């Protein structure tokens, strides 16, 4: 039986890249085995966040995931901080990981470089041990993540193996999540199609927000950077030579469930490709927007779903943490009172 765990940070501007690269697969796979999907609010604290906004965006992310089609009866959707075992296990893993291996994490190096390593929060440094705790608490066998999280996943496997070796078999070592063929569409910035669509760094024009108005979606796509080639087969899928056009094909294909190379055959002019891509994206996002509005009107309902999710996740996490604590030599609570 597969156990899936994945996490997503609460951020305001969820964009098409997040949706097509991650959220959509959570929805598609939610009934494959047992699935735990987590809004990782504790990870958000590794960089400066406005408290009121963090709180709002945590519920907002859960609302979005439900709007995208997560069914709380089929999967376990919860908020990381509602299950205190995550930080409990993170400490044991901090005492398993070495300074050297955490210092090699490229995400830490990149993020710390922005504000200076001296000023970086300690939590930014230990971030991967908290992520490992997320995964290992649920004995996850599969962890669907993007390419940028691969190094953290490798670390998780190393820590699980090391812990098991030192203290006895406690953790399932998760499979590295290699996206199956045709999956893991990397959506690029519309203005700079050689970099990934992202909220940090890119321009607003390069990114399609999930809640952008249809007119805005159309405008951004119509202005997407392409290239100067014309001719009968200018529209073709070739990410290296034609990053802009290939990105549009990728988006169109992902939105219509087709293959980017095949989709290319239907178009000769960039203008037509852009119009078709915009229409497909608007169509794809329409039901999501509508569902979001309905759910947003009932925040207490969303909170109830999250509470139920935490009630189901909690005991699984607690059982693993109890085993890990005992294995590492912590005195089980209660023993002192037994006569
Ligand atoms: N670090 C992941 C990201 O930024 C989010 C995350 C936290 C996660 N814990 C996780 C993903 C556990 C998978 C499994 O995308």
GROMACS .gro file of C-alpha atoms and ligand atoms in nm:
model
  354
    1UNK     CA    1   0.000   0.000   0.000
    2UNK     CA    2   0.144   0.332  -0.096
    3UNK     CA    3   0.150   0.622   0.144
    4UNK     CA    4   0.189   0.959  -0.016
    5UNK     CA    5   0.297   1.273   0.165
    6UNK     CA    6   0.342   1.614   0.013
    7UNK     CA    7   0.352   1.966   0.141
    8UNK     CA    8   0.292   2.311   0.001
    9UNK     CA    9   0.377   2.642   0.156
   10UNK     CA   10   0.100   2.893   0.221
   11UNK     CA   11   0.163   3.172  -0.024
   12UNK     CA   12  -0.071   3.431  -0.162
   13UNK     CA   13   0.004   3.431  -0.529
   14UNK     CA   14  -0.047   3.073  -0.638
   15UNK     CA   15   0.032   3.062  -1.007
   16UNK     CA   16  -0.012   2.838  -1.303
   17UNK     CA   17   0.327   2.678  -1.248
   18UNK     CA   18   0.232   2.565  -0.895
   19UNK     CA   19  -0.099   2.437  -1.021
   20UNK     CA   20   0.020   2.246  -1.326
   21UNK     CA   21   0.340   2.130  -1.158
   22UNK     CA   22   0.203   2.011  -0.824
   23UNK     CA   23  -0.153   2.078  -0.713
   24UNK     CA   24  -0.312   1.909  -1.012
   25UNK     CA   25  -0.125   1.586  -0.942
   26UNK     CA   26  -0.231   1.587  -0.580
   27UNK     CA   27  -0.590   1.593  -0.701
   28UNK     CA   28  -0.535   1.326  -0.966
   29UNK     CA   29  -0.357   1.094  -0.724
   30UNK     CA   30  -0.556   1.152  -0.409
   31UNK     CA   31  -0.719   0.810  -0.424
   32UNK     CA   32  -0.398   0.614  -0.492
   33UNK     CA   33  -0.325   0.451  -0.161
   34UNK     CA   34  -0.333   0.670   0.146
   35UNK     CA   35  -0.256   1.036   0.090
   36UNK     CA   36  -0.148   1.307   0.331
   37UNK     CA   37  -0.141   1.661   0.197
   38UNK     CA   38  -0.014   1.933   0.423
   39UNK     CA   39  -0.010   2.311   0.420
   40UNK     CA   40   0.333   2.370   0.570
   41UNK     CA   41   0.286   2.687   0.771
   42UNK     CA   42   0.589   2.620   0.991
   43UNK     CA   43   0.814   2.619   0.688
   44UNK     CA   44   0.677   2.960   0.599
   45UNK     CA   45   0.830   3.101   0.917
   46UNK     CA   46   1.181   3.050   0.786
   47UNK     CA   47   1.154   3.384   0.608
   48UNK     CA   48   0.987   3.706   0.731
   49UNK     CA   49   0.609   3.679   0.716
   50UNK     CA   50   0.339   3.914   0.835
   51UNK     CA   51   0.145   3.724   1.105
   52UNK     CA   52  -0.205   3.822   0.994
   53UNK     CA   53  -0.120   3.748   0.635
   54UNK     CA   54   0.035   3.410   0.715
   55UNK     CA   55  -0.278   3.310   0.899
   56UNK     CA   56  -0.502   3.421   0.613
   57UNK     CA   57  -0.287   3.257   0.350
   58UNK     CA   58  -0.277   2.926   0.536
   59UNK     CA   59  -0.653   2.901   0.518
   60UNK     CA   60  -0.641   3.043   0.165
   61UNK     CA   61  -0.408   2.767   0.048
   62UNK     CA   62  -0.632   2.501   0.199
   63UNK     CA   63  -0.930   2.665   0.031
   64UNK     CA   64  -0.750   2.660  -0.300
   65UNK     CA   65  -0.660   2.293  -0.265
   66UNK     CA   66  -1.022   2.207  -0.196
   67UNK     CA   67  -1.135   2.424  -0.487
   68UNK     CA   68  -0.890   2.242  -0.711
   69UNK     CA   69  -1.064   1.918  -0.625
   70UNK     CA   70  -0.909   1.762  -0.316
   71UNK     CA   71  -1.180   1.555  -0.153
   72UNK     CA   72  -1.146   1.551   0.226
   73UNK     CA   73  -1.305   1.205   0.231
   74UNK     CA   74  -1.041   1.068  -0.004
   75UNK     CA   75  -0.725   1.231   0.133
   76UNK     CA   76  -0.601   1.376   0.459
   77UNK     CA   77  -0.565   1.750   0.420
   78UNK     CA   78  -0.427   1.932   0.720
   79UNK     CA   79  -0.211   2.214   0.846
   80UNK     CA   80   0.140   2.129   0.963
   81UNK     CA   81   0.128   2.325   1.289
   82UNK     CA   82  -0.194   2.151   1.392
   83UNK     CA   83   0.003   1.830   1.441
   84UNK     CA   84   0.272   1.917   1.696
   85UNK     CA   85   0.464   1.594   1.629
   86UNK     CA   86   0.622   1.763   1.325
   87UNK     CA   87   0.842   1.986   1.537
   88UNK     CA   88   0.892   1.704   1.788
   89UNK     CA   89   1.047   1.477   1.529
   90UNK     CA   90   1.234   1.763   1.363
   91UNK     CA   91   1.449   1.796   1.675
   92UNK     CA   92   1.543   1.430   1.671
   93UNK     CA   93   1.639   1.469   1.305
   94UNK     CA   94   1.841   1.784   1.377
   95UNK     CA   95   2.036   1.561   1.612
   96UNK     CA   96   2.078   1.312   1.327
   97UNK     CA   97   2.183   1.551   1.050
   98UNK     CA   98   2.525   1.715   1.033
   99UNK     CA   99   2.610   2.082   0.984
  100UNK     CA  100   2.800   1.987   0.670
  101UNK     CA  101   2.513   1.816   0.495
  102UNK     CA  102   2.268   2.094   0.573
  103UNK     CA  103   2.521   2.353   0.457
  104UNK     CA  104   2.532   2.179   0.118
  105UNK     CA  105   2.161   2.235   0.052
  106UNK     CA  106   2.140   2.460  -0.250
  107UNK     CA  107   1.805   2.607  -0.147
  108UNK     CA  108   1.959   2.730   0.177
  109UNK     CA  109   2.255   2.874  -0.007
  110UNK     CA  110   2.031   3.052  -0.259
  111UNK     CA  111   1.786   3.189  -0.005
  112UNK     CA  112   2.052   3.283   0.250
  113UNK     CA  113   2.252   3.460  -0.017
  114UNK     CA  114   1.966   3.709  -0.063
  115UNK     CA  115   1.971   3.861   0.285
  116UNK     CA  116   2.321   3.748   0.386
  117UNK     CA  117   2.398   3.425   0.565
  118UNK     CA  118   2.456   3.601   0.898
  119UNK     CA  119   2.102   3.728   0.902
  120UNK     CA  120   1.941   3.406   0.777
  121UNK     CA  121   1.714   3.245   1.031
  122UNK     CA  122   1.834   2.925   1.193
  123UNK     CA  123   1.507   2.772   1.078
  124UNK     CA  124   1.603   2.838   0.718
  125UNK     CA  125   1.913   2.630   0.778
  126UNK     CA  126   1.729   2.345   0.949
  127UNK     CA  127   1.432   2.363   0.711
  128UNK     CA  128   1.519   2.027   0.547
  129UNK     CA  129   1.507   1.842   0.880
  130UNK     CA  130   1.153   1.970   0.935
  131UNK     CA  131   1.064   1.859   0.585
  132UNK     CA  132   1.217   1.518   0.656
  133UNK     CA  133   1.008   1.499   0.974
  134UNK     CA  134   0.693   1.574   0.772
  135UNK     CA  135   0.762   1.283   0.544
  136UNK     CA  136   0.896   1.029   0.792
  137UNK     CA  137   0.621   1.077   1.050
  138UNK     CA  138   0.373   0.925   0.805
  139UNK     CA  139   0.603   0.645   0.688
  140UNK     CA  140   0.549   0.783   0.339
  141UNK     CA  141   0.654   0.560   0.052
  142UNK     CA  142   0.612   0.829  -0.213
  143UNK     CA  143   0.673   1.202  -0.206
  144UNK     CA  144   0.564   1.390  -0.516
  145UNK     CA  145   0.777   1.703  -0.535
  146UNK     CA  146   0.924   1.927  -0.797
  147UNK     CA  147   1.279   1.904  -0.918
  148UNK     CA  148   1.384   2.185  -0.680
  149UNK     CA  149   1.303   1.964  -0.381
  150UNK     CA  150   1.497   1.661  -0.496
  151UNK     CA  151   1.798   1.739  -0.282
  152UNK     CA  152   1.581   1.769   0.028
  153UNK     CA  153   1.424   1.436  -0.053
  154UNK     CA  154   1.764   1.273  -0.088
  155UNK     CA  155   1.857   1.415   0.251
  156UNK     CA  156   1.536   1.271   0.395
  157UNK     CA  157   1.635   0.928   0.267
  158UNK     CA  158   1.983   0.964   0.415
  159UNK     CA  159   1.849   1.071   0.753
  160UNK     CA  160   1.595   0.790   0.764
  161UNK     CA  161   1.861   0.534   0.676
  162UNK     CA  162   2.106   0.673   0.930
  163UNK     CA  163   1.848   0.684   1.208
  164UNK     CA  164   1.738   0.327   1.135
  165UNK     CA  165   2.097   0.210   1.128
  166UNK     CA  166   2.187   0.378   1.456
  167UNK     CA  167   1.875   0.312   1.657
  168UNK     CA  168   1.674   0.039   1.486
  169UNK     CA  169   1.417   0.028   1.208
  170UNK     CA  170   1.174   0.311   1.274
  171UNK     CA  171   1.128   0.490   0.944
  172UNK     CA  172   1.022   0.388   0.597
  173UNK     CA  173   1.279   0.518   0.350
  174UNK     CA  174   1.071   0.700   0.088
  175UNK     CA  175   1.116   0.635  -0.282
  176UNK     CA  176   1.269   0.921  -0.473
  177UNK     CA  177   0.969   1.062  -0.655
  178UNK     CA  178   1.064   1.052  -1.019
  179UNK     CA  179   0.772   1.202  -1.207
  180UNK     CA  180   0.636   0.946  -1.455
  181UNK     CA  181   0.666   1.024  -1.825
  182UNK     CA  182   0.465   1.322  -1.938
  183UNK     CA  183   0.440   1.455  -1.585
  184UNK     CA  184   0.607   1.732  -1.399
  185UNK     CA  185   0.544   1.996  -1.661
  186UNK     CA  186   0.785   2.276  -1.591
  187UNK     CA  187   0.603   2.597  -1.663
  188UNK     CA  188   0.835   2.883  -1.743
  189UNK     CA  189   0.808   3.259  -1.702
  190UNK     CA  190   0.619   3.411  -1.997
  191UNK     CA  191   0.861   3.702  -2.024
  192UNK     CA  192   1.180   3.506  -1.954
  193UNK     CA  193   1.102   3.156  -2.075
  194UNK     CA  194   1.436   3.014  -1.966
  195UNK     CA  195   1.349   3.055  -1.599
  196UNK     CA  196   1.079   2.880  -1.405
  197UNK     CA  197   0.754   3.066  -1.344
  198UNK     CA  198   0.787   3.184  -0.987
  199UNK     CA  199   0.652   3.442  -0.753
  200UNK     CA  200   0.992   3.554  -0.639
  201UNK     CA  201   1.211   3.722  -0.891
  202UNK     CA  202   0.996   3.720  -1.202
  203UNK     CA  203   0.782   4.005  -1.325
  204UNK     CA  204   0.408   4.003  -1.276
  205UNK     CA  205   0.370   3.991  -1.654
  206UNK     CA  206   0.560   3.663  -1.667
  207UNK     CA  207   0.334   3.483  -1.424
  208UNK     CA  208  -0.029   3.380  -1.450
  209UNK     CA  209  -0.204   3.393  -1.115
  210UNK     CA  210  -0.473   3.132  -1.062
  211UNK     CA  211  -0.717   3.410  -0.989
  212UNK     CA  212  -0.616   3.650  -1.262
  213UNK     CA  213  -0.916   3.779  -1.455
  214UNK     CA  214  -0.968   3.612  -1.793
  215UNK     CA  215  -0.881   3.940  -1.965
  216UNK     CA  216  -0.553   3.954  -1.774
  217UNK     CA  217  -0.471   3.594  -1.865
  218UNK     CA  218  -0.535   3.673  -2.230
  219UNK     CA  219  -0.321   3.984  -2.220
  220UNK     CA  220  -0.028   3.818  -2.046
  221UNK     CA  221  -0.028   3.526  -2.288
  222UNK     CA  222  -0.066   3.748  -2.592
  223UNK     CA  223   0.246   3.935  -2.480
  224UNK     CA  224   0.447   3.624  -2.401
  225UNK     CA  225   0.801   3.630  -2.540
  226UNK     CA  226   0.848   3.398  -2.838
  227UNK     CA  227   1.113   3.432  -3.113
  228UNK     CA  228   1.152   3.583  -3.457
  229UNK     CA  229   1.117   3.266  -3.662
  230UNK     CA  230   0.836   3.249  -3.916
  231UNK     CA  231   0.756   2.986  -4.171
  232UNK     CA  232   0.546   2.675  -4.189
  233UNK     CA  233   0.695   2.494  -3.891
  234UNK     CA  234   0.785   2.780  -3.662
  235UNK     CA  235   0.544   2.633  -3.407
  236UNK     CA  236   0.729   2.331  -3.273
  237UNK     CA  237   0.821   2.186  -2.940
  238UNK     CA  238   1.191   2.241  -2.882
  239UNK     CA  239   1.254   2.381  -2.534
  240UNK     CA  240   1.625   2.448  -2.595
  241UNK     CA  241   1.602   2.633  -2.925
  242UNK     CA  242   1.254   2.777  -2.879
  243UNK     CA  243   1.187   2.823  -2.507
  244UNK     CA  244   0.901   3.072  -2.542
  245UNK     CA  245   0.700   2.881  -2.800
  246UNK     CA  246   0.767   2.550  -2.622
  247UNK     CA  247   0.643   2.696  -2.296
  248UNK     CA  248   0.316   2.800  -2.459
  249UNK     CA  249   0.283   2.451  -2.608
  250UNK     CA  250   0.354   2.302  -2.268
  251UNK     CA  251   0.084   2.515  -2.107
  252UNK     CA  252  -0.169   2.442  -2.380
  253UNK     CA  253  -0.093   2.071  -2.364
  254UNK     CA  254  -0.116   2.060  -1.986
  255UNK     CA  255  -0.444   2.250  -1.988
  256UNK     CA  256  -0.600   2.019  -2.243
  257UNK     CA  257  -0.441   1.691  -2.135
  258UNK     CA  258  -0.244   1.654  -2.458
  259UNK     CA  259   0.117   1.615  -2.563
  260UNK     CA  260   0.309   1.939  -2.637
  261UNK     CA  261   0.486   1.804  -2.946
  262UNK     CA  262   0.158   1.682  -3.096
  263UNK     CA  263  -0.031   1.999  -3.011
  264UNK     CA  264   0.224   2.195  -3.213
  265UNK     CA  265   0.105   2.041  -3.539
  266UNK     CA  266  -0.226   2.225  -3.522
  267UNK     CA  267  -0.074   2.576  -3.539
  268UNK     CA  268   0.128   2.772  -3.788
  269UNK     CA  269   0.120   3.122  -3.642
  270UNK     CA  270   0.227   3.229  -3.298
  271UNK     CA  271  -0.082   3.447  -3.268
  272UNK     CA  272  -0.310   3.147  -3.312
  273UNK     CA  273  -0.111   2.943  -3.063
  274UNK     CA  274  -0.137   3.223  -2.809
  275UNK     CA  275  -0.510   3.263  -2.856
  276UNK     CA  276  -0.567   2.890  -2.816
  277UNK     CA  277  -0.343   2.874  -2.509
  278UNK     CA  278  -0.519   3.165  -2.344
  279UNK     CA  279  -0.861   3.015  -2.413
  280UNK     CA  280  -0.756   2.678  -2.272
  281UNK     CA  281  -0.613   2.833  -1.956
  282UNK     CA  282  -0.921   3.047  -1.897
  283UNK     CA  283  -1.142   2.739  -1.945
  284UNK     CA  284  -0.930   2.534  -1.707
  285UNK     CA  285  -0.934   2.799  -1.436
  286UNK     CA  286  -1.302   2.891  -1.459
  287UNK     CA  287  -1.440   2.610  -1.238
  288UNK     CA  288  -1.155   2.654  -0.995
  289UNK     CA  289  -1.236   3.020  -0.946
  290UNK     CA  290  -1.603   2.946  -0.896
  291UNK     CA  291  -1.533   2.672  -0.642
  292UNK     CA  292  -1.291   2.898  -0.457
  293UNK     CA  293  -1.550   3.170  -0.424
  294UNK     CA  294  -1.802   2.926  -0.277
  295UNK     CA  295  -1.556   2.782  -0.028
  296UNK     CA  296  -1.422   3.123   0.066
  297UNK     CA  297  -1.771   3.223   0.174
  298UNK     CA  298  -1.760   2.951   0.440
  299UNK     CA  299  -1.426   2.974   0.621
  300UNK     CA  300  -1.560   2.778   0.917
  301UNK     CA  301  -1.634   2.491   0.681
  302UNK     CA  302  -1.275   2.493   0.557
  303UNK     CA  303  -1.149   2.502   0.915
  304UNK     CA  304  -1.365   2.200   0.997
  305UNK     CA  305  -1.212   2.006   0.709
  306UNK     CA  306  -0.866   2.096   0.834
  307UNK     CA  307  -0.950   1.992   1.186
  308UNK     CA  308  -1.072   1.655   1.070
  309UNK     CA  309  -0.756   1.616   0.864
  310UNK     CA  310  -0.539   1.688   1.167
  311UNK     CA  311  -0.746   1.448   1.378
  312UNK     CA  312  -0.669   1.171   1.132
  313UNK     CA  313  -0.306   1.265   1.074
  314UNK     CA  314  -0.225   1.318   1.443
  315UNK     CA  315  -0.243   0.956   1.563
  316UNK     CA  316  -0.031   0.833   1.271
  317UNK     CA  317   0.232   1.095   1.350
  318UNK     CA  318   0.216   1.027   1.723
  319UNK     CA  319   0.274   0.655   1.677
  320UNK     CA  320   0.588   0.715   1.471
  321UNK     CA  321   0.723   0.980   1.704
  322UNK     CA  322   0.673   0.753   2.005
  323UNK     CA  323   0.876   0.481   1.834
  324UNK     CA  324   1.150   0.725   1.734
  325UNK     CA  325   1.173   0.869   2.085
  326UNK     CA  326   1.198   0.529   2.241
  327UNK     CA  327   1.455   0.408   1.988
  328UNK     CA  328   1.681   0.706   2.050
  329UNK     CA  329   1.670   0.648   2.425
  330UNK     CA  330   1.424   0.902   2.561
  331UNK     CA  331   1.247   0.781   2.871
  332UNK     CA  332   0.886   0.714   2.777
  333UNK     CA  333   0.655   0.952   2.963
  334UNK     CA  334   0.456   0.789   3.234
  335UNK     CA  335   0.713   0.529   3.323
  336UNK     CA  336   0.826   0.722   3.625
  337UNK     CA  337   0.477   0.704   3.770
  338UNK     CA  338   0.442   0.328   3.731
  339UNK     CA  339   0.508   0.138   4.045
  340LIG     N1  340   0.980   2.227   0.085
  340LIG     C1  341   0.865   2.205   0.003
  340LIG     C2  342   0.855   2.319  -0.101
  340LIG     O1  343   0.899   2.428  -0.075
  340LIG     C3  344   0.739   2.201   0.083
  340LIG     C4  345   0.741   2.086   0.176
  340LIG     C5  346   0.754   2.092   0.311
  340LIG     C6  347   0.727   1.951   0.141
  340LIG     N2  348   0.746   1.968   0.364
  340LIG     C7  349   0.732   1.879   0.263
  340LIG     C8  350   0.712   1.883   0.020
  340LIG     C9  351   0.725   1.741   0.264
  340LIG    C10  352   0.705   1.744   0.023
  340LIG    C11  353   0.712   1.674   0.144
  340LIG     O2  354   0.799   2.297  -0.204
   0.00000   0.00000   0.00000
